[in-house]
Coordinates of N, CA and C in Angstrom, one line a residue:
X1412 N 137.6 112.6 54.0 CA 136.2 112.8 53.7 C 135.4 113.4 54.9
X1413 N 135.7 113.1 56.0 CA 135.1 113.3 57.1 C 135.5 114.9 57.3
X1414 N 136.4 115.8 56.9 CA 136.2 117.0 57.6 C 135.8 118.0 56.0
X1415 N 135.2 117.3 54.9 CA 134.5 117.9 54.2 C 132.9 117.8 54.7
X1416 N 132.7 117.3 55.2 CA 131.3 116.6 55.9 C 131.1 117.5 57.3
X1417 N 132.2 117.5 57.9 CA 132.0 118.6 59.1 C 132.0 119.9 59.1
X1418 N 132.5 120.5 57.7 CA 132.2 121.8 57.4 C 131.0 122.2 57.1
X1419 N 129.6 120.7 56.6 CA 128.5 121.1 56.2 C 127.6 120.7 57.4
X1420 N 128.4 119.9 58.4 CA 127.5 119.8 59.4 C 128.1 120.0 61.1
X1421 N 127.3 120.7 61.5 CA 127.5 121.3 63.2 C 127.6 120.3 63.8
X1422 N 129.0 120.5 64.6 CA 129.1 119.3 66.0 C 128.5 120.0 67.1
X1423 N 127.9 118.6 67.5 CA 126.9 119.3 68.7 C 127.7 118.0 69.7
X1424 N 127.6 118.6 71.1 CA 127.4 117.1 72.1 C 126.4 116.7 72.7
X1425 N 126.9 115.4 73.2 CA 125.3 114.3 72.5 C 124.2 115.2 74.1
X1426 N 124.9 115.9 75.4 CA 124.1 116.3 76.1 C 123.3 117.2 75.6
X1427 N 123.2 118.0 74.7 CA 122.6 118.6 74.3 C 121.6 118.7 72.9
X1428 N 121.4 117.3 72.9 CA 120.7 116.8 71.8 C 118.7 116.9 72.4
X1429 N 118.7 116.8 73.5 CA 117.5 117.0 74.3 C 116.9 117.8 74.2
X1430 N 117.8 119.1 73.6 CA 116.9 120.6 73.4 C 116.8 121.0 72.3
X1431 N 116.8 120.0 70.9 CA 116.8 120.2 69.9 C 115.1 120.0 69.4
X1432 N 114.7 120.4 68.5 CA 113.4 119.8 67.6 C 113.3 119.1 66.6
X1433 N 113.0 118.8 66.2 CA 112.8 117.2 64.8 C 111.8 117.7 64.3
X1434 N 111.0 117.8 63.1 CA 110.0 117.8 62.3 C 110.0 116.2 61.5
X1435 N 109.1 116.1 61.1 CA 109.0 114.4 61.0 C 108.9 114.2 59.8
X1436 N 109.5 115.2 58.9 CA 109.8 114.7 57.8 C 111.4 113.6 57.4
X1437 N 111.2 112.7 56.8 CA 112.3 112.2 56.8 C 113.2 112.9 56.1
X1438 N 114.6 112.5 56.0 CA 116.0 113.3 55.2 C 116.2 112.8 54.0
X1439 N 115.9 111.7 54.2 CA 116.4 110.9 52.8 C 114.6 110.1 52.5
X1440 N 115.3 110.6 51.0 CA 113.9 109.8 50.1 C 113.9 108.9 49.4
X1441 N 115.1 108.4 49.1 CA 115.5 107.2 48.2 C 115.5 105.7 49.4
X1442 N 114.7 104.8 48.6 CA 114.2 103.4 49.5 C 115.9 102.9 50.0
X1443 N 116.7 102.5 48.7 CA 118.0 102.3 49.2 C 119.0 103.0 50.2
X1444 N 118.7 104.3 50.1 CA 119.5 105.1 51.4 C 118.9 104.9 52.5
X1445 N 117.4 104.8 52.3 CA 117.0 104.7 54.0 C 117.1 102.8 54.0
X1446 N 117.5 101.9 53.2 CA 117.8 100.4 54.1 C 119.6 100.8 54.6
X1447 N 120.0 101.5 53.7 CA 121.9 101.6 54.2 C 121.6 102.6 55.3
X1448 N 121.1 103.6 55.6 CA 120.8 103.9 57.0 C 120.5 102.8 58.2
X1449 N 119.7 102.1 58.0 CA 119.6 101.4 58.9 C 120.3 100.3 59.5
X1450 N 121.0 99.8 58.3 CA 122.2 98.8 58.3 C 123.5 99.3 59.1
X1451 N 123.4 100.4 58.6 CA 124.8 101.3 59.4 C 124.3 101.4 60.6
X1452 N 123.2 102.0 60.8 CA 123.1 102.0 62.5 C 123.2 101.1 63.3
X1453 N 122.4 99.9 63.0 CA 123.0 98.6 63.4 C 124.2 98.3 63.7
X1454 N 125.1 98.3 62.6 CA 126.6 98.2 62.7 C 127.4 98.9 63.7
X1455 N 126.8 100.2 63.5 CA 127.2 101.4 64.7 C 126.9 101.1 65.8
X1456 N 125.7 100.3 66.5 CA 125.0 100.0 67.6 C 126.4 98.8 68.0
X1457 N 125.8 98.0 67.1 CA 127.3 96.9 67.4 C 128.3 97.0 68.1
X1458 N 129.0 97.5 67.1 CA 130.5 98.1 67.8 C 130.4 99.1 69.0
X1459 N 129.3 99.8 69.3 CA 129.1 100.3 70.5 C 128.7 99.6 72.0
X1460 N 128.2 98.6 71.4 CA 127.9 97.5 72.6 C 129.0 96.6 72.6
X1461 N 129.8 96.2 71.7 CA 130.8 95.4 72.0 C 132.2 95.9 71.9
X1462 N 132.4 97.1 71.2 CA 134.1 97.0 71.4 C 134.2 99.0 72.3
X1463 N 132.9 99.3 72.7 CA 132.4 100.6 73.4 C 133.2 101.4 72.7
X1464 N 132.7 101.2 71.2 CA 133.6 102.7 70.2 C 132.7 103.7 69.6
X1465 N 132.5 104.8 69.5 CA 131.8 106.0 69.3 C 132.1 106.1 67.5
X1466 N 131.0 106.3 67.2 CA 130.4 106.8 66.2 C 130.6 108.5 66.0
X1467 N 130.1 108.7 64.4 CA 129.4 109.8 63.9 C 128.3 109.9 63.4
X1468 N 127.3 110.3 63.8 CA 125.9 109.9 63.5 C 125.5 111.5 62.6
X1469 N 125.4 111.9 61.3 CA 125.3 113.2 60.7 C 123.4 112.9 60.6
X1470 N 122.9 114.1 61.3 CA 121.5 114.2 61.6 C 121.2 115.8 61.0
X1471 N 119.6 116.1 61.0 CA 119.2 117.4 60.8 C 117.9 117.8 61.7
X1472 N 117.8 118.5 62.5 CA 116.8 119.1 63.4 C 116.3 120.3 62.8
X1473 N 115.4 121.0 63.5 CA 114.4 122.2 62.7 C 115.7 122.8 62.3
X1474 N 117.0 123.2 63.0 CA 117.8 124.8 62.9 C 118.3 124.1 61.6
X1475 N 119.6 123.3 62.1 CA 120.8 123.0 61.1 C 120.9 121.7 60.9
X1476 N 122.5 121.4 60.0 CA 122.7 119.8 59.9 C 123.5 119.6 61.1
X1477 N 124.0 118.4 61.5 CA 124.5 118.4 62.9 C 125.0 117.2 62.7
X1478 N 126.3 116.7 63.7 CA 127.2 115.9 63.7 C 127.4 115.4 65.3
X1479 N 127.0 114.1 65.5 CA 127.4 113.6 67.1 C 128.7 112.8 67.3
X1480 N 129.7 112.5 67.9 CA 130.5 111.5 67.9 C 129.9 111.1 69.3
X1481 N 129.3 110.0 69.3 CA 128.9 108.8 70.7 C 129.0 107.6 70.6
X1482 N 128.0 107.3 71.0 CA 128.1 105.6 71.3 C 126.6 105.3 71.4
X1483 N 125.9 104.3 70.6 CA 124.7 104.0 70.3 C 124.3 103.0 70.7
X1484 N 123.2 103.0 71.8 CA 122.8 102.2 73.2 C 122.1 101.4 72.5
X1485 N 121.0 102.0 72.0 CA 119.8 100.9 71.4 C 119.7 101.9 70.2
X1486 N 118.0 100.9 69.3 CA 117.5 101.3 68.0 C 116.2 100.9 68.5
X1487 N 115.4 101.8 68.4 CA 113.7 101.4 68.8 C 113.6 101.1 66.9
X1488 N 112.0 101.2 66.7 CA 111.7 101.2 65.5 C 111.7 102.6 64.8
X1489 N 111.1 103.8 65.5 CA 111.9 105.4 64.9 C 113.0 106.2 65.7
X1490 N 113.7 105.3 66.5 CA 114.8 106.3 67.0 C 116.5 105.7 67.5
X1491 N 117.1 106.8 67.5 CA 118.1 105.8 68.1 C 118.5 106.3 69.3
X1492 N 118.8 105.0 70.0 CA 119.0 105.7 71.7 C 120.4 105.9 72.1
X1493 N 121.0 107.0 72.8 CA 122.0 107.2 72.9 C 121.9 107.5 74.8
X1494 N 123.1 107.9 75.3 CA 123.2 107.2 76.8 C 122.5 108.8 77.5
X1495 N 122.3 108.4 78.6 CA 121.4 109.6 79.7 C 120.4 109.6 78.6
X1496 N 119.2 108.8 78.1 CA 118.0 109.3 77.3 C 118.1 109.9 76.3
X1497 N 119.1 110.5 76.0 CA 119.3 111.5 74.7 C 118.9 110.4 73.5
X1498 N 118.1 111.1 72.6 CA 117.6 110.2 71.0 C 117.4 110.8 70.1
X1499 N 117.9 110.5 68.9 CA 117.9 111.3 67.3 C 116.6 110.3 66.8
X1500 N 115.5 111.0 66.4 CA 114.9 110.6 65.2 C 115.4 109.5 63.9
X1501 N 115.0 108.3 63.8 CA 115.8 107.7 62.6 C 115.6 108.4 61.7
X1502 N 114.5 108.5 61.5 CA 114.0 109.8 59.9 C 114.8 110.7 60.0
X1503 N 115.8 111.4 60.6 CA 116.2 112.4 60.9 C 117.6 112.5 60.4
X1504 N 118.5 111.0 60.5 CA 119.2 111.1 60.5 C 120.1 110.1 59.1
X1505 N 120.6 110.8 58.7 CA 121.5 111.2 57.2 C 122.4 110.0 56.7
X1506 N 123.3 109.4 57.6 CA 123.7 108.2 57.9 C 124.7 108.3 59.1
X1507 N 125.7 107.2 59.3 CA 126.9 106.7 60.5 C 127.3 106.6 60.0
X1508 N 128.6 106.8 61.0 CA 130.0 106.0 60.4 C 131.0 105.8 61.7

């Protein structure tokens, strides 16, 4: 499943997530996708604080769709923090895995 998903979305690395733009529309419009978004992030934050294992976080900024494999520091209330300051918009982003 995962490299049907990568063909529709650009891997980027997470240093260069800094020079991207967000428009503040959210991605998803259905109430249930955006609670399983958030649930996954959590879970992803998890395993990143406790077993230091990297994720795929599939996100969309002004250009394209985009793909990070990292490790998820924190979750404010709209963003998620990833390490050196770098942050994806929650609204932004599509879901984890």
């Amino acid at each position: 499943m995962t490299e049907t998903l990568t063909t529709f979305f650009n891997p980027i690395e997470k240093e260069d997530i800094h020079f991207l733009e967000f428009p503040n529309m959210d991605v998803l419009e259905d109430k249930s996708l955006k609670r399983q978004r958030i649930a996954g992030l959590a879970r992803a934050m998890s395993l990143g604080n406790i077993n230091q294992e990297k994720v795929e976080i599939y996100f969309e900024d002004i250009e394209s769709k985009r793909v990070v494999h990292t490790t998820i520091w924190d979750i404010s209330d709209d963003k998620v923090i990833l390490k050196k300051g770098a942050f994806i918009p929650i609204n932004r982003i599509y879901y984890s895995q």
